[in-house]
Amino acid sequence: MKTNVLIFPANGINAIEIHDALSYNVNVEVFGAASYNGHAPYVFKNYYGKLPMIDSDNFIEEFNKLLKKWNISFIFPTHDTAALFF
């Protein structure tokens, strides 16, 4: 059984580096999410780019829906704001 991992936000170069490091592991399924579409839709097979901004009132609700939908076990925050938030 694969472990589902979310990279958030998925548009920065560090997100793409994490994607590249994990995507060939047969035990990991990589997902990416962000609040806007940058380069990530071209990199991630599993991607969602319409999350509310992290400081929005409905961010937690929408983020949790995505975690449940994708059965995410681990989150890699790729921005200071996300790391502090989590």
Coordinates of N, CA and C in Angstrom, one line a residue:
M1 N 0.8 -1.2 0.0 CA 0.0 0.0 0.0 C 0.9 1.2 0.0
K2 N 0.5 2.2 -0.9 CA 1.3 3.4 -1.0 C 0.9 4.4 0.1
T3 N 1.9 5.2 0.5 CA 1.7 6.3 1.4 C 1.4 7.6 0.6
N4 N 0.3 8.2 0.9 CA 0.0 9.5 0.1 C 0.6 10.7 0.9
V5 N 1.4 11.5 0.1 CA 2.1 12.6 0.6 C 1.7 13.9 -0.1
L6 N 1.4 14.9 0.6 CA 1.0 16.2 0.0 C 2.1 17.2 0.2
I7 N 2.4 17.9 -0.9 CA 3.4 18.9 -0.9 C 2.6 20.2 -1.1
F8 N 2.7 21.1 -0.1 CA 1.9 22.4 -0.1 C 2.7 23.5 0.4
P9 N 2.7 24.7 -0.2 CA 2.3 24.9 -1.6 C 3.2 24.2 -2.6
A10 N 2.6 23.9 -3.7 CA 3.3 23.1 -4.7 C 4.0 23.8 -5.8
N11 N 4.0 25.2 -5.8 CA 4.5 25.9 -6.9 C 6.0 26.4 -6.9
G12 N 6.6 26.3 -5.7 CA 8.0 26.7 -5.6 C 9.0 25.7 -6.1
I13 N 10.2 26.1 -6.3 CA 11.3 25.2 -6.7 C 11.5 24.1 -5.7
N14 N 11.4 24.5 -4.4 CA 11.6 23.5 -3.4 C 10.5 22.4 -3.4
A15 N 9.3 22.8 -3.8 CA 8.2 21.8 -3.9 C 8.5 20.9 -5.1
I16 N 9.0 21.4 -6.1 CA 9.4 20.6 -7.3 C 10.5 19.6 -7.0
E17 N 11.5 20.1 -6.2 CA 12.6 19.2 -5.7 C 12.1 18.1 -4.9
I18 N 11.2 18.4 -4.0 CA 10.6 17.3 -3.1 C 9.8 16.3 -4.0
H19 N 9.1 16.9 -4.9 CA 8.3 16.0 -5.9 C 9.3 15.1 -6.6
D20 N 10.4 15.6 -7.1 CA 11.4 14.8 -7.8 C 12.0 13.8 -6.9
A21 N 12.2 14.1 -5.7 CA 12.9 13.2 -4.8 C 12.0 12.0 -4.4
L22 N 10.7 12.3 -4.3 CA 9.7 11.2 -3.9 C 9.0 10.5 -5.0
S23 N 8.9 11.1 -6.1 CA 8.0 10.6 -7.1 C 8.4 9.2 -7.7
Y24 N 9.6 8.8 -7.6 CA 10.1 7.5 -8.1 C 10.1 6.4 -7.0
N25 N 9.7 6.8 -5.8 CA 9.6 5.8 -4.8 C 8.3 5.0 -4.9
V26 N 8.4 3.7 -5.1 CA 7.3 2.8 -5.3 C 6.3 2.8 -4.2
N27 N 6.7 3.2 -3.0 CA 5.9 3.2 -1.8 C 5.2 4.5 -1.5
V28 N 5.4 5.5 -2.4 CA 4.9 6.9 -2.1 C 4.1 7.4 -3.3
E29 N 2.9 7.9 -3.1 CA 2.1 8.6 -4.1 C 2.2 10.1 -3.7
V30 N 2.6 10.9 -4.7 CA 2.9 12.4 -4.4 C 1.7 13.2 -4.9
F31 N 1.2 14.1 -4.1 CA 0.2 15.0 -4.4 C 0.7 16.5 -4.2
G32 N 0.1 17.4 -5.0 CA 0.5 18.8 -4.8 C -0.8 19.6 -4.7
A33 N -0.7 20.7 -3.9 CA -1.8 21.6 -3.8 C -1.3 23.0 -3.6
A34 N -2.1 24.0 -4.0 CA -1.7 25.4 -3.9 C -3.0 26.3 -4.0
S35 N -2.8 27.5 -3.8 CA -3.9 28.5 -3.9 C -3.9 29.2 -5.2
Y36 N -3.0 28.9 -6.0 CA -3.0 29.5 -7.4 C -2.1 28.5 -8.3
N37 N -2.3 28.6 -9.5 CA -1.6 27.8 -10.5 C -0.4 28.5 -11.0
G38 N 0.8 27.9 -10.7 CA 2.1 28.3 -11.2 C 2.6 27.2 -12.1
H39 N 3.7 26.7 -11.8 CA 4.3 25.7 -12.7 C 3.9 24.3 -12.2
A40 N 3.3 24.2 -11.0 CA 3.0 22.8 -10.5 C 2.1 22.0 -11.4
P41 N 1.1 22.5 -12.0 CA 0.2 21.7 -12.9 C 1.0 20.9 -14.0
Y42 N 2.1 21.4 -14.3 CA 2.9 20.8 -15.4 C 3.9 19.7 -14.8
V43 N 4.0 19.7 -13.4 CA 4.9 18.7 -12.8 C 4.1 17.6 -12.1
F44 N 3.1 18.0 -11.4 CA 2.4 17.0 -10.5 C 1.3 16.3 -11.3
K45 N 1.3 15.0 -11.2 CA 0.2 14.2 -11.8 C -1.1 14.4 -11.0
N46 N -0.9 14.5 -9.7 CA -2.1 14.7 -8.8 C -1.9 16.1 -8.2
Y47 N -2.8 17.0 -8.7 CA -2.6 18.4 -8.3 C -4.0 19.1 -8.2
Y48 N -4.1 20.0 -7.2 CA -5.2 20.8 -7.0 C -4.8 22.2 -6.7
G49 N -5.2 23.2 -7.5 CA -4.7 24.6 -7.4 C -5.7 25.6 -7.1
K50 N -6.8 25.2 -6.4 CA -7.8 26.2 -6.1 C -8.1 26.2 -4.6
L51 N -7.2 26.0 -3.7 CA -7.4 26.1 -2.3 C -7.5 27.6 -2.0
P52 N -8.2 27.9 -0.9 CA -8.2 29.3 -0.5 C -6.8 29.7 0.1
M53 N -6.6 31.0 0.1 CA -5.3 31.4 0.7 C -5.3 30.9 2.2
I54 N -4.1 30.7 2.7 CA -3.9 30.1 4.0 C -4.5 31.0 5.1
D55 N -4.6 32.3 4.9 CA -5.2 33.2 5.9 C -6.7 33.4 5.7
S56 N -7.3 32.7 4.8 CA -8.8 32.8 4.6 C -9.5 32.0 5.7
D57 N -10.7 32.5 5.9 CA -11.5 31.8 7.0 C -11.9 30.4 6.7
N58 N -12.0 30.0 5.4 CA -12.4 28.7 5.0 C -11.2 27.8 4.6
F59 N -10.0 28.2 4.8 CA -8.8 27.4 4.4 C -8.8 26.1 5.1
I60 N -9.0 26.0 6.4 CA -8.9 24.7 7.2 C -9.9 23.8 6.7
E61 N -11.1 24.2 6.5 CA -12.2 23.4 6.1 C -11.9 22.8 4.7
E62 N -11.5 23.6 3.7 CA -11.2 23.2 2.4 C -9.9 22.3 2.3
F63 N -9.0 22.6 3.1 CA -7.7 21.8 3.2 C -8.0 20.5 3.8
N64 N -8.8 20.4 4.8 CA -9.2 19.1 5.4 C -10.0 18.2 4.5
K65 N -10.8 18.8 3.7 CA -11.6 18.1 2.6 C -10.6 17.4 1.7
L66 N -9.6 18.2 1.2 CA -8.6 17.6 0.3 C -7.8 16.5 0.9
L67 N -7.4 16.7 2.2 CA -6.7 15.6 2.9 C -7.5 14.4 2.9
K68 N -8.7 14.5 3.2 CA -9.6 13.3 3.3 C -9.8 12.6 2.0
K69 N -10.1 13.5 1.0 CA -10.3 13.0 -0.4 C -9.1 12.2 -0.9
W70 N -7.9 12.7 -0.7 CA -6.7 12.0 -1.2 C -6.1 11.1 -0.1
N71 N -6.7 11.0 1.0 CA -6.2 10.1 2.1 C -4.7 10.4 2.4
I72 N -4.4 11.6 2.6 CA -3.0 12.1 2.9 C -2.5 11.7 4.2
S73 N -1.3 11.1 4.3 CA -0.7 10.7 5.6 C 0.3 11.7 6.0
F74 N 1.0 12.4 5.1 CA 2.1 13.3 5.5 C 2.0 14.6 4.6
I75 N 2.3 15.7 5.2 CA 2.4 17.0 4.5 C 3.8 17.6 4.6
F76 N 4.3 18.0 3.4 CA 5.5 18.7 3.3 C 5.2 20.1 3.1
P77 N 5.3 21.0 4.1 CA 5.1 22.4 3.8 C 6.4 23.0 3.2
T78 N 6.2 23.8 2.1 CA 7.3 24.3 1.4 C 7.4 25.8 1.5
H79 N 6.7 26.4 2.4 CA 6.9 27.9 2.6 C 6.8 28.2 4.1
D80 N 7.5 29.2 4.5 CA 7.6 29.5 6.0 C 6.2 29.7 6.5
T81 N 5.3 30.4 5.8 CA 4.0 30.6 6.3 C 3.2 29.4 6.5
A82 N 3.3 28.4 5.6 CA 2.6 27.1 5.8 C 3.2 26.3 7.0
A83 N 4.5 26.3 7.1 CA 5.2 25.6 8.2 C 4.8 26.2 9.5
L84 N 4.7 27.5 9.6 CA 4.3 28.1 10.9 C 2.8 27.8 11.2
F85 N 2.0 27.9 10.1 CA 0.6 27.6 10.3 C 0.3 26.2 10.8
F86 N 1.0 25.2 10.2 CA 0.8 23.8 10.6 C 1.4 23.6 12.0

